Short mmCIF file of C-alpha atoms in Angstrom, two decimals:
data_model
loop_
_atom_site.label_atom_id
_atom_site.label_comp_id
_atom_site.label_asym_id
_atom_site.label_seq_id
_atom_site.Cartn_x
_atom_site.Cartn_y
_atom_site.Cartn_z
CA UNK A 1 -130.36 -14.24 41.65
CA UNK A 2 -131.70 -15.11 38.21
CA UNK A 3 -134.52 -17.63 38.37
CA UNK A 4 -135.69 -19.40 35.18
CA UNK A 5 -139.30 -20.16 34.48
CA UNK A 6 -140.25 -23.23 36.46
CA UNK A 7 -140.54 -26.49 34.52
CA UNK A 8 -140.42 -24.75 31.16
CA UNK A 9 -140.03 -27.10 28.19
CA UNK A 10 -139.42 -26.57 24.49
CA UNK A 11 -138.24 -28.55 21.46
CA UNK A 12 -134.52 -28.19 22.18
CA UNK A 13 -132.31 -31.12 21.27
CA UNK A 14 -128.67 -32.18 20.96
CA UNK A 15 -126.49 -30.29 23.48
CA UNK A 16 -127.13 -29.49 27.12
CA UNK A 17 -125.85 -26.30 28.71
CA UNK A 18 -125.98 -24.90 32.22
CA UNK A 19 -126.16 -21.23 33.08
CA UNK A 20 -124.53 -19.75 36.14
CA UNK A 21 -125.10 -16.35 37.70
CA UNK A 22 -122.94 -15.25 40.62
CA UNK A 23 -124.32 -12.83 43.17
CA UNK A 24 -123.26 -12.50 46.80
CA UNK A 25 -121.33 -15.77 46.66
CA UNK A 26 -124.36 -17.70 45.37
CA UNK A 27 -124.61 -19.69 42.18
CA UNK A 28 -127.76 -20.47 40.20
CA UNK A 29 -127.61 -23.56 38.01
CA UNK A 30 -130.07 -24.93 35.48
CA UNK A 31 -130.21 -26.80 32.19
CA UNK A 32 -131.69 -26.12 28.78
CA UNK A 33 -131.02 -27.41 25.27
CA UNK A 34 -129.64 -26.01 22.04
CA UNK A 35 -130.79 -26.89 18.54
CA UNK A 36 -129.42 -26.38 15.03
CA UNK A 37 -126.08 -25.21 13.60
CA UNK A 38 -125.54 -21.58 12.54
CA UNK A 39 -122.00 -20.81 11.36
CA UNK A 40 -120.63 -17.55 12.76
CA UNK A 41 -117.37 -15.71 12.36
CA UNK A 42 -116.73 -16.13 16.09
CA UNK A 43 -116.18 -19.89 15.61
CA UNK A 44 -117.65 -21.05 18.92
CA UNK A 45 -117.87 -24.59 17.54
CA UNK A 46 -114.19 -25.53 17.07
CA UNK A 47 -111.74 -26.55 19.77
CA UNK A 48 -108.91 -23.98 19.83
CA UNK A 49 -107.22 -24.23 23.23
CA UNK A 50 -104.61 -26.86 22.44
CA UNK A 51 -103.24 -29.63 20.21
CA UNK A 52 -102.39 -33.29 20.72
CA UNK A 53 -99.12 -35.10 20.15
CA UNK A 54 -101.10 -38.23 19.28
CA UNK A 55 -104.11 -38.37 16.92
CA UNK A 56 -104.27 -34.58 16.90
CA UNK A 57 -106.95 -34.19 14.21
CA UNK A 58 -109.27 -36.84 15.65
CA UNK A 59 -108.94 -35.37 19.16
CA UNK A 60 -109.85 -31.88 17.92
CA UNK A 61 -112.64 -33.20 15.70
CA UNK A 62 -114.11 -35.06 18.69
CA UNK A 63 -114.43 -31.72 20.48
CA UNK A 64 -116.21 -29.92 17.64
CA UNK A 65 -119.70 -28.93 18.82
CA UNK A 66 -122.49 -28.43 16.31
CA UNK A 67 -125.08 -26.02 17.65
CA UNK A 68 -126.84 -22.70 16.98
CA UNK A 69 -124.80 -20.02 18.70
CA UNK A 70 -127.36 -17.29 17.96
CA UNK A 71 -130.07 -19.35 19.63
CA UNK A 72 -127.79 -19.90 22.60
CA UNK A 73 -127.37 -16.15 23.01
CA UNK A 74 -131.13 -15.63 22.73
CA UNK A 75 -131.70 -18.20 25.46
CA UNK A 76 -129.14 -16.50 27.70
CA UNK A 77 -131.00 -13.19 27.38
CA UNK A 78 -134.30 -14.97 28.07
CA UNK A 79 -132.92 -16.51 31.26
CA UNK A 80 -131.18 -13.33 32.42
CA UNK A 81 -134.14 -11.26 33.55
CA UNK A 82 -133.77 -7.58 32.81
CA UNK A 83 -131.19 -8.05 30.06
CA UNK A 84 -131.82 -6.78 26.53
CA UNK A 85 -128.53 -7.78 24.89
CA UNK A 86 -125.15 -9.44 25.43
CA UNK A 87 -122.29 -6.99 25.80
CA UNK A 88 -119.45 -9.52 25.46
CA UNK A 89 -118.59 -13.17 25.88
CA UNK A 90 -115.55 -15.34 26.57
CA UNK A 91 -114.93 -18.95 25.53
CA UNK A 92 -113.07 -21.39 27.77
CA UNK A 93 -112.39 -25.08 27.14
CA UNK A 94 -111.57 -28.13 29.20
CA UNK A 95 -110.98 -31.72 28.25
CA UNK A 96 -114.69 -32.60 28.17
CA UNK A 97 -116.65 -29.36 28.15
CA UNK A 98 -116.76 -25.88 26.61
CA UNK A 99 -118.13 -22.91 28.49
CA UNK A 100 -119.16 -19.44 27.37
CA UNK A 101 -119.13 -16.62 29.90
CA UNK A 102 -121.70 -14.07 28.73
CA UNK A 103 -121.74 -10.52 30.13
CA UNK A 104 -125.20 -8.98 29.68
CA UNK A 105 -126.07 -5.30 29.40
CA UNK A 106 -127.65 -5.30 32.89
CA UNK A 107 -124.35 -6.25 34.55
CA UNK A 108 -125.22 -9.91 35.11
CA UNK A 109 -123.05 -12.79 33.89
CA UNK A 110 -124.29 -16.15 32.62
CA UNK A 111 -122.11 -19.20 32.06
CA UNK A 112 -123.30 -21.72 29.47
CA UNK A 113 -121.70 -25.15 29.66
CA UNK A 114 -121.70 -27.49 26.64
CA UNK A 115 -120.27 -31.04 26.81
CA UNK A 116 -118.30 -32.32 23.85
CA UNK A 117 -118.64 -35.80 22.36
CA UNK A 118 -115.77 -37.12 24.49
CA UNK A 119 -117.90 -36.48 27.58
CA UNK A 120 -120.28 -39.20 26.40
CA UNK A 121 -123.79 -39.22 24.93
CA UNK A 122 -126.15 -36.51 26.14
CA UNK A 123 -128.54 -39.11 27.51
CA UNK A 124 -125.79 -40.36 29.84
CA UNK A 125 -124.71 -36.96 31.17
CA UNK A 126 -127.01 -36.93 34.16
CA UNK A 127 -125.38 -34.73 36.75
CA UNK A 128 -128.54 -33.93 38.66
CA UNK A 129 -128.71 -37.13 40.79
CA UNK A 130 -125.12 -36.62 41.96
CA UNK A 131 -125.77 -32.95 42.73
CA UNK A 132 -128.90 -33.86 44.71
CA UNK A 133 -127.01 -36.46 46.74
CA UNK A 134 -124.14 -34.09 47.50
CA UNK A 135 -126.42 -31.13 48.22
CA UNK A 136 -128.78 -33.13 50.45
CA UNK A 137 -126.23 -35.09 52.47
CA UNK A 138 -123.07 -32.99 52.67
CA UNK A 139 -121.87 -29.45 53.21
CA UNK A 140 -119.67 -29.55 50.09
CA UNK A 141 -120.06 -26.19 48.30
CA UNK A 142 -121.55 -26.81 44.86
CA UNK A 143 -123.79 -24.80 42.53
CA UNK A 144 -127.43 -24.62 43.66
CA UNK A 145 -129.77 -26.38 41.24
CA UNK A 146 -132.89 -24.41 40.32
CA UNK A 147 -134.24 -26.54 37.46
CA UNK A 148 -133.25 -29.43 35.24
CA UNK A 149 -134.68 -31.77 32.61
CA UNK A 150 -132.77 -34.96 33.33
CA UNK A 151 -134.44 -38.22 34.30
CA UNK A 152 -133.38 -38.94 37.88
CA UNK A 153 -134.60 -42.54 37.92
CA UNK A 154 -131.21 -44.09 37.20
CA UNK A 155 -129.04 -43.07 40.14
CA UNK A 156 -125.98 -45.31 39.94
CA UNK A 157 -125.17 -47.22 43.09
CA UNK A 158 -124.52 -50.87 43.87
CA UNK A 159 -125.17 -52.49 47.22
CA UNK A 160 -124.62 -56.03 45.88
CA UNK A 161 -120.88 -56.64 45.69
CA UNK A 162 -121.32 -59.71 43.50
CA UNK A 163 -123.30 -57.67 40.97
CA UNK A 164 -120.58 -55.04 41.10
CA UNK A 165 -117.92 -57.65 40.27
CA UNK A 166 -119.97 -58.90 37.33
CA UNK A 167 -120.42 -55.33 36.14
CA UNK A 168 -116.66 -54.75 36.07
CA UNK A 169 -115.98 -57.86 33.99
CA UNK A 170 -118.94 -57.23 31.69
CA UNK A 171 -117.63 -53.71 31.09
CA UNK A 172 -114.24 -55.11 30.14
CA UNK A 173 -115.86 -57.57 27.73
CA UNK A 174 -118.04 -54.87 26.18
CA UNK A 175 -114.93 -52.89 25.21
CA UNK A 176 -113.43 -55.70 23.14
CA UNK A 177 -113.73 -55.27 19.36
CA UNK A 178 -115.15 -57.93 17.04
CA UNK A 179 -112.77 -60.87 16.67
CA UNK A 180 -112.36 -60.30 12.93
CA UNK A 181 -111.23 -56.67 13.21
CA UNK A 182 -107.65 -55.85 12.14
CA UNK A 183 -105.83 -54.31 15.08
CA UNK A 184 -103.15 -51.59 14.93
CA UNK A 185 -99.61 -52.46 15.91
CA UNK A 186 -99.04 -51.55 19.54
CA UNK A 187 -97.28 -53.10 22.56
CA UNK A 188 -100.66 -52.95 24.32
CA UNK A 189 -102.69 -54.54 21.52
CA UNK A 190 -100.58 -57.49 20.50
CA UNK A 191 -102.91 -60.10 22.00
CA UNK A 192 -106.00 -61.56 20.40
CA UNK A 193 -109.51 -60.79 21.53
CA UNK A 194 -109.70 -64.43 22.61
CA UNK A 195 -106.77 -63.84 24.99
CA UNK A 196 -108.59 -60.90 26.59
CA UNK A 197 -111.79 -62.93 26.87
CA UNK A 198 -109.97 -65.87 28.53
CA UNK A 199 -108.20 -63.60 31.05
CA UNK A 200 -111.42 -61.78 31.89
CA UNK A 201 -113.11 -65.13 32.52
CA UNK A 202 -110.40 -65.97 35.06
CA UNK A 203 -110.65 -62.42 36.36
CA UNK A 204 -114.35 -62.84 37.09
CA UNK A 205 -113.64 -65.86 39.29
CA UNK A 206 -110.72 -64.13 41.02
CA UNK A 207 -112.55 -60.92 41.99
CA UNK A 208 -115.65 -62.88 43.08
CA UNK A 209 -113.42 -64.93 45.40
CA UNK A 210 -111.70 -61.78 46.67
CA UNK A 211 -115.08 -60.13 47.31
CA UNK A 212 -115.80 -62.80 49.94
CA UNK A 213 -112.71 -61.87 51.95
CA UNK A 214 -113.63 -60.00 55.18
CA UNK A 215 -111.02 -57.30 54.47
CA UNK A 216 -112.60 -56.50 51.12
CA UNK A 217 -116.14 -56.57 52.47
CA UNK A 218 -115.16 -54.25 55.32
CA UNK A 219 -114.00 -51.63 52.83
CA UNK A 220 -116.80 -52.08 50.30
CA UNK A 221 -119.28 -49.57 51.72
CA UNK A 222 -120.98 -47.57 48.91
CA UNK A 223 -119.04 -44.32 48.68
CA UNK A 224 -119.52 -41.14 46.69
CA UNK A 225 -116.23 -39.43 45.87
CA UNK A 226 -115.49 -36.68 43.39
CA UNK A 227 -113.76 -38.49 40.53
CA UNK A 228 -111.62 -35.53 39.46
CA UNK A 229 -110.82 -33.70 42.70
CA UNK A 230 -107.86 -31.70 41.45
CA UNK A 231 -106.86 -28.08 41.89
CA UNK A 232 -108.40 -26.97 38.60
CA UNK A 233 -111.87 -27.97 39.86
CA UNK A 234 -111.68 -26.28 43.27
CA UNK A 235 -112.57 -22.58 43.58
CA UNK A 236 -111.56 -20.52 46.58
CA UNK A 237 -112.49 -17.09 47.85
CA UNK A 238 -110.57 -14.12 46.42
CA UNK A 239 -110.48 -12.61 49.91
CA UNK A 240 -109.53 -15.74 51.83
CA UNK A 241 -107.99 -18.64 49.86
CA UNK A 242 -108.58 -20.99 52.81
CA UNK A 243 -112.32 -20.83 52.07
CA UNK A 244 -113.58 -23.14 49.33
CA UNK A 245 -116.48 -21.54 47.46
CA UNK A 246 -117.22 -24.18 44.82
CA UNK A 247 -116.23 -27.65 43.65
CA UNK A 248 -117.13 -28.30 40.01
CA UNK A 249 -116.92 -31.05 37.34
CA UNK A 250 -118.87 -33.85 38.99
CA UNK A 251 -119.81 -35.52 35.69
CA UNK A 252 -117.63 -38.62 36.18
CA UNK A 253 -118.57 -39.12 39.83
CA UNK A 254 -120.46 -42.21 40.89
CA UNK A 255 -121.17 -44.38 43.90
CA UNK A 256 -118.62 -47.18 44.16
CA UNK A 257 -117.25 -49.45 46.90
CA UNK A 258 -114.80 -47.49 49.04
CA UNK A 259 -111.89 -49.70 47.96
CA UNK A 260 -112.37 -48.54 44.36
CA UNK A 261 -110.92 -45.15 45.38
CA UNK A 262 -107.99 -46.53 47.37
CA UNK A 263 -105.37 -45.42 44.83
CA UNK A 264 -106.85 -42.00 44.07
CA UNK A 265 -104.88 -39.02 45.35
CA UNK A 266 -105.70 -35.43 44.32
CA UNK A 267 -102.89 -33.51 42.65
CA UNK A 268 -102.62 -31.16 45.63
CA UNK A 269 -101.75 -34.16 47.83
CA UNK A 270 -99.62 -36.18 45.41
CA UNK A 271 -95.82 -36.13 45.46
CA UNK A 272 -94.36 -34.66 42.30
CA UNK A 273 -93.45 -37.53 39.93
CA UNK A 274 -89.74 -37.65 39.21
CA UNK A 275 -89.35 -39.02 35.71
CA UNK A 276 -86.60 -36.65 34.65
CA UNK A 277 -83.31 -37.97 33.36
CA UNK A 278 -81.41 -36.41 36.27
CA UNK A 279 -81.84 -36.85 40.01
CA UNK A 280 -83.84 -34.13 41.70
CA UNK A 281 -84.32 -33.37 45.41
CA UNK A 282 -87.68 -34.48 46.82
CA UNK A 283 -90.52 -31.96 46.90
CA UNK A 284 -90.86 -31.36 50.66
CA UNK A 285 -94.09 -29.34 50.37
CA UNK A 286 -95.74 -32.01 48.22
CA UNK A 287 -94.76 -34.71 50.70
CA UNK A 288 -96.19 -32.62 53.55
CA UNK A 289 -99.48 -32.21 51.67
CA UNK A 290 -99.64 -35.97 51.07
CA UNK A 291 -99.18 -36.69 54.78
CA UNK A 292 -101.82 -34.10 55.70
CA UNK A 293 -104.25 -35.66 53.21
CA UNK A 294 -103.70 -39.14 54.71
CA UNK A 295 -104.30 -37.81 58.24
CA UNK A 296 -107.55 -36.14 57.13
CA UNK A 297 -108.75 -39.36 55.52
CA UNK A 298 -107.96 -41.34 58.65
CA UNK A 299 -110.06 -39.01 60.79
CA UNK A 300 -112.86 -38.04 58.38
CA UNK A 301 -113.23 -40.98 55.96
CA UNK A 302 -112.02 -44.01 57.94
CA UNK A 303 -113.41 -46.62 55.53
CA UNK A 304 -111.54 -45.11 52.62
CA UNK A 305 -108.41 -44.82 54.74
CA UNK A 306 -108.74 -48.50 55.71
CA UNK A 307 -108.93 -49.44 52.02
CA UNK A 308 -105.74 -47.49 51.35
CA UNK A 309 -103.89 -49.54 53.99
CA UNK A 310 -104.74 -52.89 52.35
CA UNK A 311 -102.12 -54.77 50.38
CA UNK A 312 -102.47 -53.40 46.86
CA UNK A 313 -102.41 -56.88 45.32
CA UNK A 314 -105.84 -57.48 46.85
CA UNK A 315 -107.31 -54.51 45.02
CA UNK A 316 -105.50 -54.33 41.70
CA UNK A 317 -107.60 -57.05 39.98
CA UNK A 318 -110.73 -54.96 40.68
CA UNK A 319 -109.00 -51.83 39.48
CA UNK A 320 -107.78 -53.06 36.11
CA UNK A 321 -110.10 -55.86 34.95
CA UNK A 322 -112.45 -53.51 33.08
CA UNK A 323 -109.53 -51.73 31.36
CA UNK A 324 -107.72 -54.61 29.65
CA UNK A 325 -108.38 -53.31 26.14
CA UNK A 326 -106.99 -49.90 27.04
CA UNK A 327 -104.06 -51.02 29.20
CA UNK A 328 -103.36 -54.34 27.53
CA UNK A 329 -103.95 -57.98 28.43
CA UNK A 330 -100.27 -58.27 29.42
CA UNK A 331 -100.76 -55.90 32.36
CA UNK A 332 -103.89 -57.65 33.64
CA UNK A 333 -102.32 -61.08 33.23
CA UNK A 334 -99.42 -59.89 35.38
CA UNK A 335 -101.92 -58.85 38.09
CA UNK A 336 -103.43 -62.33 38.03
CA UNK A 337 -99.97 -63.94 38.16
CA UNK A 338 -98.92 -61.82 41.13
CA UNK A 339 -102.02 -62.46 43.22
CA UNK A 340 -101.94 -66.16 42.37
CA UNK A 341 -98.29 -66.44 43.41
CA UNK A 342 -99.01 -64.60 46.69
CA UNK A 343 -102.41 -66.19 47.41
CA UNK A 344 -101.45 -67.97 50.63
CA UNK A 345 -99.13 -65.15 51.71
CA UNK A 346 -102.07 -62.73 51.47
CA UNK A 347 -104.10 -64.94 53.80
CA UNK A 348 -106.63 -66.01 51.18
CA UNK A 349 -108.48 -69.30 51.51
CA UNK A 350 -108.42 -72.33 49.21
CA UNK A 351 -106.53 -71.82 45.94
CA UNK A 352 -106.48 -69.05 43.38
CA UNK A 353 -108.93 -69.55 40.47
CA UNK A 354 -106.15 -68.44 38.11
CA UNK A 355 -103.56 -71.21 37.72
CA UNK A 356 -99.95 -70.12 37.51
CA UNK A 357 -98.42 -70.47 34.02
CA UNK A 358 -95.72 -73.02 33.28
CA UNK A 359 -92.06 -72.03 33.67
CA UNK A 360 -91.67 -71.63 29.89
CA UNK A 361 -94.78 -69.46 29.69
CA UNK A 362 -93.52 -67.36 32.61
CA UNK A 363 -90.33 -66.52 30.70
CA UNK A 364 -92.38 -65.24 27.76
CA UNK A 365 -94.89 -63.39 29.94
CA UNK A 366 -92.14 -61.76 32.00
CA UNK A 367 -90.49 -60.43 28.88
CA UNK A 368 -93.79 -59.08 27.56
CA UNK A 369 -94.50 -57.37 30.86
CA UNK A 370 -91.02 -55.84 30.93
CA UNK A 371 -91.76 -54.32 27.52
CA UNK A 372 -95.03 -52.86 28.82
CA UNK A 373 -93.24 -51.38 31.83
CA UNK A 374 -90.54 -49.94 29.56
CA UNK A 375 -93.23 -48.36 27.37
CA UNK A 376 -94.93 -46.88 30.44
CA UNK A 377 -91.66 -45.43 31.77
CA UNK A 378 -90.85 -43.99 28.35
CA UNK A 379 -94.25 -42.32 28.20
CA UNK A 380 -93.92 -40.87 31.73
CA UNK A 381 -90.48 -39.43 30.90
CA UNK A 382 -91.79 -37.91 27.69
CA UNK A 383 -94.74 -36.39 29.56
CA UNK A 384 -92.24 -34.72 31.89
CA UNK A 385 -89.80 -33.75 29.15
CA UNK A 386 -92.44 -32.33 26.78
CA UNK A 387 -94.60 -30.87 29.57
CA UNK A 388 -97.71 -32.57 28.21
CA UNK A 389 -100.55 -34.73 29.53
CA UNK A 390 -100.93 -38.52 29.24
CA UNK A 391 -103.07 -38.07 26.11
CA UNK A 392 -100.51 -35.66 24.61
CA UNK A 393 -102.42 -32.37 24.98
CA UNK A 394 -100.37 -29.19 24.53
CA UNK A 395 -101.56 -25.55 24.73
CA UNK A 396 -101.84 -24.00 21.28
CA UNK A 397 -99.19 -21.36 21.96
CA UNK A 398 -96.59 -24.08 22.69
CA UNK A 399 -97.55 -26.43 19.84
CA UNK A 400 -94.74 -25.72 17.39
CA UNK A 401 -92.01 -25.79 20.04
CA UNK A 402 -93.36 -29.04 21.50
CA UNK A 403 -93.53 -30.70 18.08
CA UNK A 404 -89.85 -29.87 17.56
CA UNK A 405 -88.96 -31.17 21.03
CA UNK A 406 -90.88 -34.39 20.32
CA UNK A 407 -88.90 -34.97 17.11
CA UNK A 408 -85.60 -34.21 18.83
CA UNK A 409 -86.45 -36.64 21.63
CA UNK A 410 -87.26 -39.46 19.23
CA UNK A 411 -84.21 -38.80 17.03
CA UNK A 412 -81.94 -38.69 20.08
CA UNK A 413 -83.20 -41.98 21.52
CA UNK A 414 -83.12 -43.68 18.10
CA UNK A 415 -79.53 -42.54 17.56
CA UNK A 416 -78.55 -43.85 20.99
CA UNK A 417 -80.03 -47.24 20.04
CA UNK A 418 -78.16 -47.29 16.73
CA UNK A 419 -74.95 -46.53 18.62
CA UNK A 420 -75.73 -49.37 21.05
CA UNK A 421 -76.18 -51.80 18.17
CA UNK A 422 -72.69 -50.89 16.88
CA UNK A 423 -71.11 -52.02 20.16
CA UNK A 424 -73.22 -55.18 20.30
CA UNK A 425 -75.97 -54.08 22.70
CA UNK A 426 -79.23 -55.11 21.01
CA UNK A 427 -81.62 -54.56 23.93
CA UNK A 428 -84.05 -52.68 21.65
CA UNK A 429 -84.19 -51.90 17.95
CA UNK A 430 -85.44 -48.70 16.32
CA UNK A 431 -88.42 -50.66 15.00
CA UNK A 432 -89.34 -51.69 18.55
CA UNK A 433 -88.93 -48.07 19.68
CA UNK A 434 -91.39 -46.94 17.01
CA UNK A 435 -93.95 -49.48 18.23
CA UNK A 436 -93.42 -48.38 21.82
CA UNK A 437 -93.45 -44.62 21.11
CA UNK A 438 -96.62 -43.23 22.79
CA UNK A 439 -97.13 -40.22 20.48
CA UNK A 440 -97.22 -39.62 16.75
CA UNK A 441 -93.81 -39.52 15.07
#
């Protein structure tokens, strides 16, 4: 196993990378830093694995990494004891990170991991506390940490539920733009900043009241759960695929109340979404995996299982209050309306802090919410039809074909709407479709 010099420090700055060396099913993991830019013909800096159907250039630019690739290779050789040169390397890219798999002349392999800007500022990418917690308190297979340079004083965890509620609302408020900023046209951004602020003020009172309910408090135990526990982050043995060798990508993990994870289901346990335009038979294997996952939670993580059995209206205000600027004030307002209208039915005491709108307001709000739901359904169908992700990512090799399919989809729906207008059905205009369309046109 390669072991770096203990507590070595130098004037590295900017990008953090981790090196990994596999030997007899063990993984060594450490962190160092990379300094200045040095352009090379290998282009290790630019994102090349895919394109986006929405804001393509800005998405790719956000994943450009400025660093000195020659210095990175020198550091790899320094860390890989006994190596004199690098024989070859391979670049792989995910949504937040880029890795380089270096093969050295002594037969050892080193993996350098560099986060892109979309992963957040370097000062905030502190994986070490999470790794220490998982390594010290569980048997989850993760890379062994040999050395790091992060400050471990800010482990995130909240035992005060009231402080947690305030943190959610304050996060939502912090994401609002200045009131004088011109906003782009979008079905999700057609409310003023003042509207968001007013709803979040009501939201603060609502979730504080909910946090006093015994059902919420019983499922609020601080819980550490992998935030991206999907198949792509789980490694299994080549010899026996029932043996998990590693679970990676812990960067978004944090300690939250158990109920915060009530709606999270890994892709290996989630039924296949059916947003196609034709009926399809149910996926029996996927349904079986979902049932098996629920049974495992019931036996192994009972507090999380208990949270998943609660009425979802009790939890949705917590889940969406910090996301109003991304999801839209319309969606959060609907959550407040629903819990207010069901307050007594849900067994909650006193009255809801959010007063129900007037009948005239309800007509307007219902129509706005129907538009949001229609936009969401359109996006889910397009994701299925174009075989893309919610942010519109497409592998490079399929880019041209997907662009053509996107245009054909828009033209086909727009033509259907023009035909509907001819026969007097004006449920949606082409202008409204353009505003609702989730990708670039």
